[in-house]
mmCIF file with all atom_site columns, C-alpha atoms in Angstrom:
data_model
loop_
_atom_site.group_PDB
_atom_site.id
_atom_site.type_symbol
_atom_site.label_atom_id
_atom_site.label_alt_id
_atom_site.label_comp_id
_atom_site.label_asym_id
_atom_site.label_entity_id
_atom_site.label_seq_id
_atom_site.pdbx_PDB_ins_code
_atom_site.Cartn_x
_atom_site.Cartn_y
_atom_site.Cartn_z
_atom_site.occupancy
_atom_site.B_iso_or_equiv
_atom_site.pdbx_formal_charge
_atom_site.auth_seq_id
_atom_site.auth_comp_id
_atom_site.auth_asym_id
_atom_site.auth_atom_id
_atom_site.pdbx_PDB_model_num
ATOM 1   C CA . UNK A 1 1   ? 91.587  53.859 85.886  1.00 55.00 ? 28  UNK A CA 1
ATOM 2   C CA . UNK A 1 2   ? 94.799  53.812 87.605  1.00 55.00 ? 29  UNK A CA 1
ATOM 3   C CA . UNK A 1 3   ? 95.414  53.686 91.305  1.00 61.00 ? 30  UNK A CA 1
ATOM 4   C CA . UNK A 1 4   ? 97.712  56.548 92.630  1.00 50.00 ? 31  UNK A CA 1
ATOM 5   C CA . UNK A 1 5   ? 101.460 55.337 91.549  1.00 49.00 ? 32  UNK A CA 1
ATOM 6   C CA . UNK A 1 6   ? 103.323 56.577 94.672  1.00 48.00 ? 33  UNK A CA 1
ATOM 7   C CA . UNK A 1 7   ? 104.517 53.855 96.953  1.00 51.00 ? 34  UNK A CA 1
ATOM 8   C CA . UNK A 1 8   ? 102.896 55.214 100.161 1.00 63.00 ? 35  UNK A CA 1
ATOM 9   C CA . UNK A 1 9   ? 99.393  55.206 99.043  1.00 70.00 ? 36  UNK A CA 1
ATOM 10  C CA . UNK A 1 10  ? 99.284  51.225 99.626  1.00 75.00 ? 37  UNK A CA 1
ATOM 11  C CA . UNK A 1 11  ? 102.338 51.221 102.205 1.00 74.00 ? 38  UNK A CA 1
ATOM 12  C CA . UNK A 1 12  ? 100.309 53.607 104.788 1.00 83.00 ? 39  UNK A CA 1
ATOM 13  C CA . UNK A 1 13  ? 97.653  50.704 104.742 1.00 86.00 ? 40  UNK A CA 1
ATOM 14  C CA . UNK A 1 14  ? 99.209  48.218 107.076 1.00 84.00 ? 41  UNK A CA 1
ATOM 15  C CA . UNK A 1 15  ? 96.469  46.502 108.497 1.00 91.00 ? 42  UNK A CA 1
ATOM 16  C CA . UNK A 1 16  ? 94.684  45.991 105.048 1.00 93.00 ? 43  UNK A CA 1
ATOM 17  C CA . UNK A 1 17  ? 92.865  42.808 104.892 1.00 96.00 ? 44  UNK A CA 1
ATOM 18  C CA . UNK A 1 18  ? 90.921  43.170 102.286 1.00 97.00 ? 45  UNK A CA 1
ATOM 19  C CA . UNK A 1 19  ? 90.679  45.034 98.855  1.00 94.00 ? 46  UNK A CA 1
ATOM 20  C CA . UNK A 1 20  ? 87.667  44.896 96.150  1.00 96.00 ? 47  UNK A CA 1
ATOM 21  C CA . UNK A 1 21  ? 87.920  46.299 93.699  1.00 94.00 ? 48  UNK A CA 1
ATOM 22  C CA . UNK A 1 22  ? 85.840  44.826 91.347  1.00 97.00 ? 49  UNK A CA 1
ATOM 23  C CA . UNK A 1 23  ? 83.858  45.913 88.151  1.00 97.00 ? 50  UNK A CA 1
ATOM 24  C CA . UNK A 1 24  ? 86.321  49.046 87.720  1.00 95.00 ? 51  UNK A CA 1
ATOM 25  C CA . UNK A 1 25  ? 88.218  50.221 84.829  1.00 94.00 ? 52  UNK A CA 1
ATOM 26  C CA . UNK A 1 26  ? 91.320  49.501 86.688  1.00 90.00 ? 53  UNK A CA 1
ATOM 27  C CA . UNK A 1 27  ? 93.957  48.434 84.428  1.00 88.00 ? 54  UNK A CA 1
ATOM 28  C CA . UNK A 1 28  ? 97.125  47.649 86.394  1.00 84.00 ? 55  UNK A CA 1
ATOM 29  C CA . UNK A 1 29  ? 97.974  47.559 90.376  1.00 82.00 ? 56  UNK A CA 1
ATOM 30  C CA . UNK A 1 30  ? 100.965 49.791 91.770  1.00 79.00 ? 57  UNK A CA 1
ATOM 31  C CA . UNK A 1 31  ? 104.058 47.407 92.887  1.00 75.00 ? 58  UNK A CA 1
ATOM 32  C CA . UNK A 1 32  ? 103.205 49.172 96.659  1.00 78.00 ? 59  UNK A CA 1
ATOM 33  C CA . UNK A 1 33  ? 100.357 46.365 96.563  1.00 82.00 ? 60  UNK A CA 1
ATOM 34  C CA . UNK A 1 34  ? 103.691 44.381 97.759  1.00 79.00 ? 61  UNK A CA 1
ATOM 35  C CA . UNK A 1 35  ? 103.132 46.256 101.171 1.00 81.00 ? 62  UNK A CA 1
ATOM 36  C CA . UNK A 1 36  ? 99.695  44.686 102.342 1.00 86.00 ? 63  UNK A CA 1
ATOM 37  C CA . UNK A 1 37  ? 101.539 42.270 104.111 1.00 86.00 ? 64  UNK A CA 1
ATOM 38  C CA . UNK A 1 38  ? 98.377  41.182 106.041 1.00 92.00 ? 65  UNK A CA 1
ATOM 39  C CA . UNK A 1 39  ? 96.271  41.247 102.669 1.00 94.00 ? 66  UNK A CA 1
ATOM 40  C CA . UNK A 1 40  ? 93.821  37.782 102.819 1.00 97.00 ? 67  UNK A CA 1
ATOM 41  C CA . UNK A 1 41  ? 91.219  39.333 100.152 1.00 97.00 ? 68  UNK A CA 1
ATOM 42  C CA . UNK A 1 42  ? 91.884  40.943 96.490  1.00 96.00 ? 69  UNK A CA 1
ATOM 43  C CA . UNK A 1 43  ? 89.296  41.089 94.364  1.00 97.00 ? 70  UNK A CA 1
ATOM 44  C CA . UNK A 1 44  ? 89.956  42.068 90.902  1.00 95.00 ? 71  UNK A CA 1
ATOM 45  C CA . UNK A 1 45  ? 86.481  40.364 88.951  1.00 97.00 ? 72  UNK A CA 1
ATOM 46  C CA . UNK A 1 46  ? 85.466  42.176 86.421  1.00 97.00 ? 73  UNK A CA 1
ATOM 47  C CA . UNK A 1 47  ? 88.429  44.253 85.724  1.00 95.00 ? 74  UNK A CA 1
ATOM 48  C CA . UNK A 1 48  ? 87.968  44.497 81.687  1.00 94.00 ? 75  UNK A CA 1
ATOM 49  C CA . UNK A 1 49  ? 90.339  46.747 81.429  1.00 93.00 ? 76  UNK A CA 1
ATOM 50  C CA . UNK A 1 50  ? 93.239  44.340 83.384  1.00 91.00 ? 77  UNK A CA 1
ATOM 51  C CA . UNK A 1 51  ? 95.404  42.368 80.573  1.00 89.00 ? 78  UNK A CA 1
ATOM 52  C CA . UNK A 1 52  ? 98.350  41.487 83.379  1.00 82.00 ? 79  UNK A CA 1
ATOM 53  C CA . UNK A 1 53  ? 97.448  41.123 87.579  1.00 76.00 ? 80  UNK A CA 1
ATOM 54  C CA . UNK A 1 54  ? 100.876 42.529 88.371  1.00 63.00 ? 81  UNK A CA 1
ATOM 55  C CA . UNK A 1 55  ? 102.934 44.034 85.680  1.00 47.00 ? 82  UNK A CA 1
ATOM 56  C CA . UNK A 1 56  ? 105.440 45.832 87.679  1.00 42.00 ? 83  UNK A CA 1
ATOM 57  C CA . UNK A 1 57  ? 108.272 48.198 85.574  1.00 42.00 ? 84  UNK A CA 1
ATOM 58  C CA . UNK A 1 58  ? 111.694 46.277 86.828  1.00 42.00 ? 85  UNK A CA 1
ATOM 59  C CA . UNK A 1 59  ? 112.781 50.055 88.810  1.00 35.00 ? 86  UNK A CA 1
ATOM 60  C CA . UNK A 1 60  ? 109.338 49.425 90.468  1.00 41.00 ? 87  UNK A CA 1
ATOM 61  C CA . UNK A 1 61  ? 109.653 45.770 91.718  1.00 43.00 ? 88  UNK A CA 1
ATOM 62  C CA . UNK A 1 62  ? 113.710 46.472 93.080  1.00 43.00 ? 89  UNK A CA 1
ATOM 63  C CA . UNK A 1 63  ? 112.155 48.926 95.050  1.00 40.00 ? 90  UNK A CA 1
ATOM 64  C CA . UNK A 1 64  ? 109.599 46.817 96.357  1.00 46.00 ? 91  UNK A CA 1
ATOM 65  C CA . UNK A 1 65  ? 112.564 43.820 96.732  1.00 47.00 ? 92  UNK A CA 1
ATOM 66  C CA . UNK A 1 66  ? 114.375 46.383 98.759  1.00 46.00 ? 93  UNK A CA 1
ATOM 67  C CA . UNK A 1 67  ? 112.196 47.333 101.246 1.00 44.00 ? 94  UNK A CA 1
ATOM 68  C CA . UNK A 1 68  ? 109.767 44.442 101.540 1.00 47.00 ? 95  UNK A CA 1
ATOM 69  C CA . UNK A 1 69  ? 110.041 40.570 101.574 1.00 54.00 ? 96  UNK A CA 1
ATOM 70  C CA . UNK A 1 70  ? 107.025 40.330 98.941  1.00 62.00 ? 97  UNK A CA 1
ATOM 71  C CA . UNK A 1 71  ? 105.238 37.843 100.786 1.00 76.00 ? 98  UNK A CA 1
ATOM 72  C CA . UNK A 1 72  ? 101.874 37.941 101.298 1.00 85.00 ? 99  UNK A CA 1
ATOM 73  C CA . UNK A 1 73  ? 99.252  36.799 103.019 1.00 92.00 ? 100 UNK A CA 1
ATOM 74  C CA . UNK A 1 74  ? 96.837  36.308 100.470 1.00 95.00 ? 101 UNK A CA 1
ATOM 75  C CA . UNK A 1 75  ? 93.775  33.585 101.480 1.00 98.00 ? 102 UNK A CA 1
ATOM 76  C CA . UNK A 1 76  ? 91.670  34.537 98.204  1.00 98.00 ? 103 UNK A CA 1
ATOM 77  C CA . UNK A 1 77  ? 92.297  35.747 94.903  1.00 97.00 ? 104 UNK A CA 1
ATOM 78  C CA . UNK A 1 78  ? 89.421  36.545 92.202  1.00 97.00 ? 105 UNK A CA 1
ATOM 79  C CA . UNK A 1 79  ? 90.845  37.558 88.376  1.00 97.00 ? 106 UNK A CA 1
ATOM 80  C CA . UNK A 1 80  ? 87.477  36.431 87.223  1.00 97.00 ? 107 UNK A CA 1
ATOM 81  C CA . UNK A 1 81  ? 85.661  37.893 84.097  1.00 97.00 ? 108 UNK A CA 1
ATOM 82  C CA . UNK A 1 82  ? 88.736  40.115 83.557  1.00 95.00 ? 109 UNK A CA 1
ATOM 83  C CA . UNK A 1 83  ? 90.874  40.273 80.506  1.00 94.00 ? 110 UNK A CA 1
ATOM 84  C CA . UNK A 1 84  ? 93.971  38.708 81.596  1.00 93.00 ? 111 UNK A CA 1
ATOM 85  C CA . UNK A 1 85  ? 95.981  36.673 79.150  1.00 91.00 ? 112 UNK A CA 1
ATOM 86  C CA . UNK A 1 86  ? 99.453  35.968 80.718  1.00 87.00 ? 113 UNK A CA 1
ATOM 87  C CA . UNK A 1 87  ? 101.619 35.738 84.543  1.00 89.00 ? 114 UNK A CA 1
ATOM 88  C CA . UNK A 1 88  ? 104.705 35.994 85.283  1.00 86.00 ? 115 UNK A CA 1
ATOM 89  C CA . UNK A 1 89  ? 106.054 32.570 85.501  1.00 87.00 ? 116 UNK A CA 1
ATOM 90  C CA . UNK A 1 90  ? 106.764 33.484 89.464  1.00 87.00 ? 117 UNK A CA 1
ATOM 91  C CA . UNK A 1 91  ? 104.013 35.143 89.489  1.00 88.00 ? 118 UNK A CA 1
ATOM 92  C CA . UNK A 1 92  ? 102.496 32.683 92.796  1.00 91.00 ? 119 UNK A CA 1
ATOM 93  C CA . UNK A 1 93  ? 105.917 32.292 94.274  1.00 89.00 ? 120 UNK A CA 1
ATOM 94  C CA . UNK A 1 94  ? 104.622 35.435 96.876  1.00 86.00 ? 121 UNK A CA 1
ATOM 95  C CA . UNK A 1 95  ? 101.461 33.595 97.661  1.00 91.00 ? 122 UNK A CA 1
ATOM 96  C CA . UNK A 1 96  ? 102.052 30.262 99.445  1.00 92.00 ? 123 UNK A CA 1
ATOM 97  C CA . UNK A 1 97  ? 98.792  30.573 101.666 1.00 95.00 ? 124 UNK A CA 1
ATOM 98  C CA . UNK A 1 98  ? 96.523  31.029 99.514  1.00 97.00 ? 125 UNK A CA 1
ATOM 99  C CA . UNK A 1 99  ? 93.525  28.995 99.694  1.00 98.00 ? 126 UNK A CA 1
ATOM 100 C CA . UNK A 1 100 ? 91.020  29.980 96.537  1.00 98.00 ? 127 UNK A CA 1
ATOM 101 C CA . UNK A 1 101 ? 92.249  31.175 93.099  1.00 98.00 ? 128 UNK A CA 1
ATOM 102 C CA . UNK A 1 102 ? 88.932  31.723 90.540  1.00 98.00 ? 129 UNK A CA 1
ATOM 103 C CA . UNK A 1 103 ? 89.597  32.415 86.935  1.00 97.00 ? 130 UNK A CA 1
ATOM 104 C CA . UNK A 1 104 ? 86.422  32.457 85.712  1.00 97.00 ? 131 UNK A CA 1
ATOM 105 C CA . UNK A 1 105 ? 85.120  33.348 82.626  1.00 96.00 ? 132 UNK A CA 1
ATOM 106 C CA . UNK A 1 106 ? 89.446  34.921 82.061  1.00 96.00 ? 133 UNK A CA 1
ATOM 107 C CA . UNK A 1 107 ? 88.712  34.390 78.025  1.00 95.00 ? 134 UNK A CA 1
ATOM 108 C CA . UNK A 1 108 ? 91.830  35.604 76.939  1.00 95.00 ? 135 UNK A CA 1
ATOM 109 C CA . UNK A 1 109 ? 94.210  33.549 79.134  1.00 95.00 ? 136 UNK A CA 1
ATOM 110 C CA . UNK A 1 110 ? 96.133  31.369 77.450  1.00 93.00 ? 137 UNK A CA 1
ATOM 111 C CA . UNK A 1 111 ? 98.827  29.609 80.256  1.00 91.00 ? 138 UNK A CA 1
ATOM 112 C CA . UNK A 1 112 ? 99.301  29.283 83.736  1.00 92.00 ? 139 UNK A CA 1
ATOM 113 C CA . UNK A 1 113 ? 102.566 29.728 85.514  1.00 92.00 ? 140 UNK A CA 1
ATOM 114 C CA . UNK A 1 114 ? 104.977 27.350 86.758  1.00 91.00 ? 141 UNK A CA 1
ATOM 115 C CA . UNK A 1 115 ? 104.854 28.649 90.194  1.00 92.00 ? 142 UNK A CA 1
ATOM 116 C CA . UNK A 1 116 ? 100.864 27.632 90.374  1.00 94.00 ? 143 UNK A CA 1
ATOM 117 C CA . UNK A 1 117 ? 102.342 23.896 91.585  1.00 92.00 ? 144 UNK A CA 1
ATOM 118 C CA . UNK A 1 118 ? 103.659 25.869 94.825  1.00 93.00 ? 145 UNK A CA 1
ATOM 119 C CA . UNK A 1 119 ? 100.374 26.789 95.867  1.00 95.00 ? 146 UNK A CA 1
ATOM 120 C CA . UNK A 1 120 ? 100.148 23.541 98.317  1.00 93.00 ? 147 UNK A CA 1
ATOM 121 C CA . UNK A 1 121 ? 97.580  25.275 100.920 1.00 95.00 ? 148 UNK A CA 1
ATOM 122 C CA . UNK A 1 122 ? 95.066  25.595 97.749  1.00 96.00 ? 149 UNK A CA 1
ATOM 123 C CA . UNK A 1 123 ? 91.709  24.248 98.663  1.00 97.00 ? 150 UNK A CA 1
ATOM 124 C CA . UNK A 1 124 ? 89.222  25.695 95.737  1.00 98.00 ? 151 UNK A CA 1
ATOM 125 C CA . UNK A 1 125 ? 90.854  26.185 91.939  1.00 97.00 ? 152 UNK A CA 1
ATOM 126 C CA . UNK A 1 126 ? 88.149  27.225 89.146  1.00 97.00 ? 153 UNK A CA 1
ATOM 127 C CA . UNK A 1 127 ? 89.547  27.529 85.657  1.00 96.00 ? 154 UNK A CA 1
ATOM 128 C CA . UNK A 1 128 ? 86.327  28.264 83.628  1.00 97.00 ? 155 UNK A CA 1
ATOM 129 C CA . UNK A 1 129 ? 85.861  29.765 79.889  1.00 96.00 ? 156 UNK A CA 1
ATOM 130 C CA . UNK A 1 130 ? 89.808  30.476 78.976  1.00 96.00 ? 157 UNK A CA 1
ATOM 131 C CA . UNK A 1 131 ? 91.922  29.649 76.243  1.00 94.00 ? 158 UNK A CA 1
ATOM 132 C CA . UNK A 1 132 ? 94.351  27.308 78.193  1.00 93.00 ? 159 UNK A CA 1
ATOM 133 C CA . UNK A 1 133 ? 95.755  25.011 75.658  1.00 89.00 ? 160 UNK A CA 1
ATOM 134 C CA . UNK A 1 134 ? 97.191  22.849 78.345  1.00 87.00 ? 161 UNK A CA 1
ATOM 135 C CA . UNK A 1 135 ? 97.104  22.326 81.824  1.00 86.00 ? 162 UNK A CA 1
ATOM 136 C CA . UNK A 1 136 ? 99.709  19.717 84.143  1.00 85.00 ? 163 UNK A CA 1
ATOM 137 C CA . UNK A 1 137 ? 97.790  17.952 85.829  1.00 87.00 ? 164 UNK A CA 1
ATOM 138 C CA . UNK A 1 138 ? 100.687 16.791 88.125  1.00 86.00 ? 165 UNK A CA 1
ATOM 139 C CA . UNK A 1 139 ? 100.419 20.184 89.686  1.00 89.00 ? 166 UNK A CA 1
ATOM 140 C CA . UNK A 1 140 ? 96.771  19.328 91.197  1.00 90.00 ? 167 UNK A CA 1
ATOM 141 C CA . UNK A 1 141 ? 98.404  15.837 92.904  1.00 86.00 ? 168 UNK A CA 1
ATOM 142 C CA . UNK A 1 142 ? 101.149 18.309 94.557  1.00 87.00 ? 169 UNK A CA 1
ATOM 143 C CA . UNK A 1 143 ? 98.162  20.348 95.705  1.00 91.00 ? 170 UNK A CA 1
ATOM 144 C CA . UNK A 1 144 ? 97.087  18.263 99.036  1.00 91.00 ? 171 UNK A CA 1
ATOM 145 C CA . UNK A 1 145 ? 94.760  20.213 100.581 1.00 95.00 ? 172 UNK A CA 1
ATOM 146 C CA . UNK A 1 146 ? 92.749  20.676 97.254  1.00 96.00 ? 173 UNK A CA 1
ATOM 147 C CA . UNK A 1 147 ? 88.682  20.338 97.772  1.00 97.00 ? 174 UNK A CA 1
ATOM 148 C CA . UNK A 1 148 ? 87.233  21.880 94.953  1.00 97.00 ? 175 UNK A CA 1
ATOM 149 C CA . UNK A 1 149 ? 88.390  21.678 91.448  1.00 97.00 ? 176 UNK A CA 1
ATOM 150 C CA . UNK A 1 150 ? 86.397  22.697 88.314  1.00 96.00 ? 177 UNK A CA 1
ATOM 151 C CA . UNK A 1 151 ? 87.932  22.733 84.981  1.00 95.00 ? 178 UNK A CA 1
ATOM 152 C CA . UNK A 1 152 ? 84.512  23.806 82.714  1.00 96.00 ? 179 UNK A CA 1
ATOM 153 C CA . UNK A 1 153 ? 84.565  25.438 79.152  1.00 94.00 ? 180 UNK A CA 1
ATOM 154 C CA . UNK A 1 154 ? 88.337  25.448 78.227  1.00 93.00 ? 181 UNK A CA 1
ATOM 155 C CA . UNK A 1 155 ? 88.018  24.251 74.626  1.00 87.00 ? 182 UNK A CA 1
ATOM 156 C CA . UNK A 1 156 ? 91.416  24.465 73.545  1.00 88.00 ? 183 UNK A CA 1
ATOM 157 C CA . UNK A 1 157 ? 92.755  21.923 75.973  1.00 85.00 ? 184 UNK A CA 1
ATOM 158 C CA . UNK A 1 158 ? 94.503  19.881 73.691  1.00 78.00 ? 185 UNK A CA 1
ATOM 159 C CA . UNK A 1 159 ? 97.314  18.730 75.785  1.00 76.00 ? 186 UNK A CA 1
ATOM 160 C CA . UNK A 1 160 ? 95.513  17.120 77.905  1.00 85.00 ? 187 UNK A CA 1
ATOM 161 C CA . UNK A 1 161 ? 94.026  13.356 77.092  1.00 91.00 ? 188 UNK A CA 1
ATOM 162 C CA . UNK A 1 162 ? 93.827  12.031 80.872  1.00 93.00 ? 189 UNK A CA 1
ATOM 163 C CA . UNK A 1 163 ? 93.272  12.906 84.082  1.00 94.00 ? 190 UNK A CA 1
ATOM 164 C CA . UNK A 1 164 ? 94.776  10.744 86.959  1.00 94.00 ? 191 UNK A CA 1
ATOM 165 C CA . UNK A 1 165 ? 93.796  11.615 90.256  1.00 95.00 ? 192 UNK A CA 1
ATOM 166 C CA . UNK A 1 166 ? 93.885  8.340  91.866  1.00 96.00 ? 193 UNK A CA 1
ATOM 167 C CA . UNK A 1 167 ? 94.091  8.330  96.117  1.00 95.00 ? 194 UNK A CA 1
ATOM 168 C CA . UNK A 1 168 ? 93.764  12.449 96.273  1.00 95.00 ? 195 UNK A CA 1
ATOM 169 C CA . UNK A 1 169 ? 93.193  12.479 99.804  1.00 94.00 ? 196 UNK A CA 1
ATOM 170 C CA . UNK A 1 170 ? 91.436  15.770 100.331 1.00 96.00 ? 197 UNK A CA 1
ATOM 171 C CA . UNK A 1 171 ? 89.476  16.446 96.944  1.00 97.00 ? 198 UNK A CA 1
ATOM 172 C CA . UNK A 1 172 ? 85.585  17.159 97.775  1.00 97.00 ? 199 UNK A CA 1
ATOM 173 C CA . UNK A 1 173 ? 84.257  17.957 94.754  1.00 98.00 ? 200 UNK A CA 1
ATOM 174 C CA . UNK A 1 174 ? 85.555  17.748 91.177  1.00 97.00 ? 201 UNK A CA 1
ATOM 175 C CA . UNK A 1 175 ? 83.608  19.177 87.911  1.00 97.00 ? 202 UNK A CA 1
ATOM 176 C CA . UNK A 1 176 ? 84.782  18.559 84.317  1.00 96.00 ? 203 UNK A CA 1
ATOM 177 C CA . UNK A 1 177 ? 82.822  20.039 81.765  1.00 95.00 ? 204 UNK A CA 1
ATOM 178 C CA . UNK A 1 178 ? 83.467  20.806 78.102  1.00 92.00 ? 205 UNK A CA 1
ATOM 179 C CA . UNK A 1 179 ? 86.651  18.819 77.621  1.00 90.00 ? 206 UNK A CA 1
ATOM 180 C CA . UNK A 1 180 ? 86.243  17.117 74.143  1.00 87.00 ? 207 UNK A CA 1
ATOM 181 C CA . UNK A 1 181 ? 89.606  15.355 74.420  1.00 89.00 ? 208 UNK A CA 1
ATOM 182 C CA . UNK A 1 182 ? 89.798  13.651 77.175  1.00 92.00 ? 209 UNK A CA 1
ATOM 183 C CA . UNK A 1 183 ? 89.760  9.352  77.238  1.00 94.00 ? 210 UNK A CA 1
ATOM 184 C CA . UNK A 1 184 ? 90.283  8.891  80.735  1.00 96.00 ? 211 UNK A CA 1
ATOM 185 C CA . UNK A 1 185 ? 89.154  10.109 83.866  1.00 96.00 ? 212 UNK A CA 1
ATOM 186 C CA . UNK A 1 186 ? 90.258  8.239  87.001  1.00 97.00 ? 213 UNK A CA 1
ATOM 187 C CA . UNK A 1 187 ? 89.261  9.343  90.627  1.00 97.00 ? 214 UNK A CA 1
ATOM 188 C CA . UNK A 1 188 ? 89.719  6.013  92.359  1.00 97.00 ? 215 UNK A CA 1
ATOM 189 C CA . UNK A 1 189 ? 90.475  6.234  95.795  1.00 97.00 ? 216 UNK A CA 1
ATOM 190 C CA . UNK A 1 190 ? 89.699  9.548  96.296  1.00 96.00 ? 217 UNK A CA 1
ATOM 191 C CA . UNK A 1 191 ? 87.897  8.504  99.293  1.00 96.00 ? 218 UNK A CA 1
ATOM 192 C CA . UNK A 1 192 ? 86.407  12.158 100.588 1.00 97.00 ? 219 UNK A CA 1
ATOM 193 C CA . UNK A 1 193 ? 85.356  13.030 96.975  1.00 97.00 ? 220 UNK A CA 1
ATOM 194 C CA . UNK A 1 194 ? 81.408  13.117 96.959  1.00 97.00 ? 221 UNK A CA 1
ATOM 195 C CA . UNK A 1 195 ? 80.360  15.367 93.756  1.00 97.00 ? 222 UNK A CA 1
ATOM 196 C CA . UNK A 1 196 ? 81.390  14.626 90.711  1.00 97.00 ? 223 UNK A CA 1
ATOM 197 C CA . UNK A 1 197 ? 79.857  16.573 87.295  1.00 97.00 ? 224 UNK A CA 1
ATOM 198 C CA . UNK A 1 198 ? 80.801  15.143 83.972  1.00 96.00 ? 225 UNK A CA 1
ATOM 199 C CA . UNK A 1 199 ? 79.518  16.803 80.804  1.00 94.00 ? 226 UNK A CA 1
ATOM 200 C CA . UNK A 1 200 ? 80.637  17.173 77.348  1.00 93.00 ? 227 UNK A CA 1
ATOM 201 C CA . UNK A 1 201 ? 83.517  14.980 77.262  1.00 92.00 ? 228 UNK A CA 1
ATOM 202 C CA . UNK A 1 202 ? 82.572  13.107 74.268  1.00 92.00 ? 229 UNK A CA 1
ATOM 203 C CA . UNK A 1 203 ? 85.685  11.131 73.786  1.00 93.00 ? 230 UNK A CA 1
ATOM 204 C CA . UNK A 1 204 ? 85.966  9.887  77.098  1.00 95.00 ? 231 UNK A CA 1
ATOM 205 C CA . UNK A 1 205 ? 86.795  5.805  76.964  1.00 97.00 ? 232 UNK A CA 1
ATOM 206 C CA . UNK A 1 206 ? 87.789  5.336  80.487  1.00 97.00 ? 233 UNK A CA 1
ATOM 207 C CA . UNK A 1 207 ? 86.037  6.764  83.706  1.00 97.00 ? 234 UNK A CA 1
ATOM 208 C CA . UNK A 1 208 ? 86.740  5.131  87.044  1.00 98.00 ? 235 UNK A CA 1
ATOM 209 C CA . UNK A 1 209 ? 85.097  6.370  90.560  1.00 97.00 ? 236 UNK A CA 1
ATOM 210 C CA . UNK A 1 210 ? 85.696  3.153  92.354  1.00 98.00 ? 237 UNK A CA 1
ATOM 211 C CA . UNK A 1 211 ? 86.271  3.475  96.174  1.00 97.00 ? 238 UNK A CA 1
ATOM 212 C CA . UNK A 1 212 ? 85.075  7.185  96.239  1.00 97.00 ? 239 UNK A CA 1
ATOM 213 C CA . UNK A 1 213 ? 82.277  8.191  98.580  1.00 94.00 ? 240 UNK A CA 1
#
């Protein structure tokens, strides 16, 4: 499935909020998707057929540059349970309000961006059942409004040994789940954070929740 190619089917759609497109066979977006400059909503979960969100042929993205500042407006974004495996490294850098990213269940992805540390207004990040092999968590401290983090079921996390998240002063809830390599896990100070789920971390040596609620 391919939406229609031709730069005014998305551009007529100026006061496009939202757009689900879930469980289809859709396997790329048209660089018009650049348009929806009051877009809050995409939903792409389930698209088993999507291997890149936005892979744009260069002719296609200088158009868009021309004619558009590429910014969005983008509150929520849902690659879940789609077959993703790669981003362009500025890939976020059109994105700076966005609030919830899910990648859920994304078994093929293998690395983040860079440009996921500018997403400072992000307040809910799942990473869930992909094949990240490692994962900065600096980027998470830069992330200040951050309530809700889950890192569950990403097995090939080797780069990662501890997490330091000491005097986070928004973070709500925080899951860790299936991490067989980390030794340390330090919340301390995170003095809003009131759910905390720790499973299968069978290495872990060091796990500190002092001064939390």
């Amino acid at each position: 499935m391919k939406l229609e190619s031709d730069h005014h089917f998305l551009a007529t759609l100026h006061c496009l909020r939202a757009l689900d497109l879930s469980y289809t066979p859709l396997e790329s977006l048209p660089p018009s998707i650049c348009y929806l400059q009051k877009l809050q909503l995409l939903s792409l979960r389930g698209c088993y057929n999507l291997t890149s969100p936005f892979s744009f042929p260069d002719a296609e993205i200088n158009l868009c540059h021309n004619n558009c500042n590429r910014m969005l407006s983008l509150l929520y974004l849902d690659l879940s349970y789609s077959n993703i495996y790669t981003f362009q490294c500025d890939f976020f850098h059109s994105m700076p309000n966005l609030k919830e990213l899910l990648l859920v269940r994304c078994s093929n992805l293998e690395e983040l961006p860079p440009s996921i540390a500018l997403l400072s207004s992000l307040t809910t990040l799942e990473i869930i059942g992909t094949r990240i092999k490692s994962f900065p968590i600096e980027i998470v401290e830069q992330m200040r409004k951050i309530r809700s983090l889950q890192l569950i079921d990403n097995k090939l996390l080797v780069g990662l040994t501890e997490i330091k998240l000491d005097g986070h002063s928004t973070l709500n809830s925080f899951s860790l789940i299936g991490a067989p390599r980390i030794k340390c896990l330090s919340l301390r100070r995170c003095r809003k954070l009131e759910s905390v789920d720790v499973k299968d971390v069978d290495a872990l040596e060091e796990l500190d929740l002092s001064a939390t609620a």
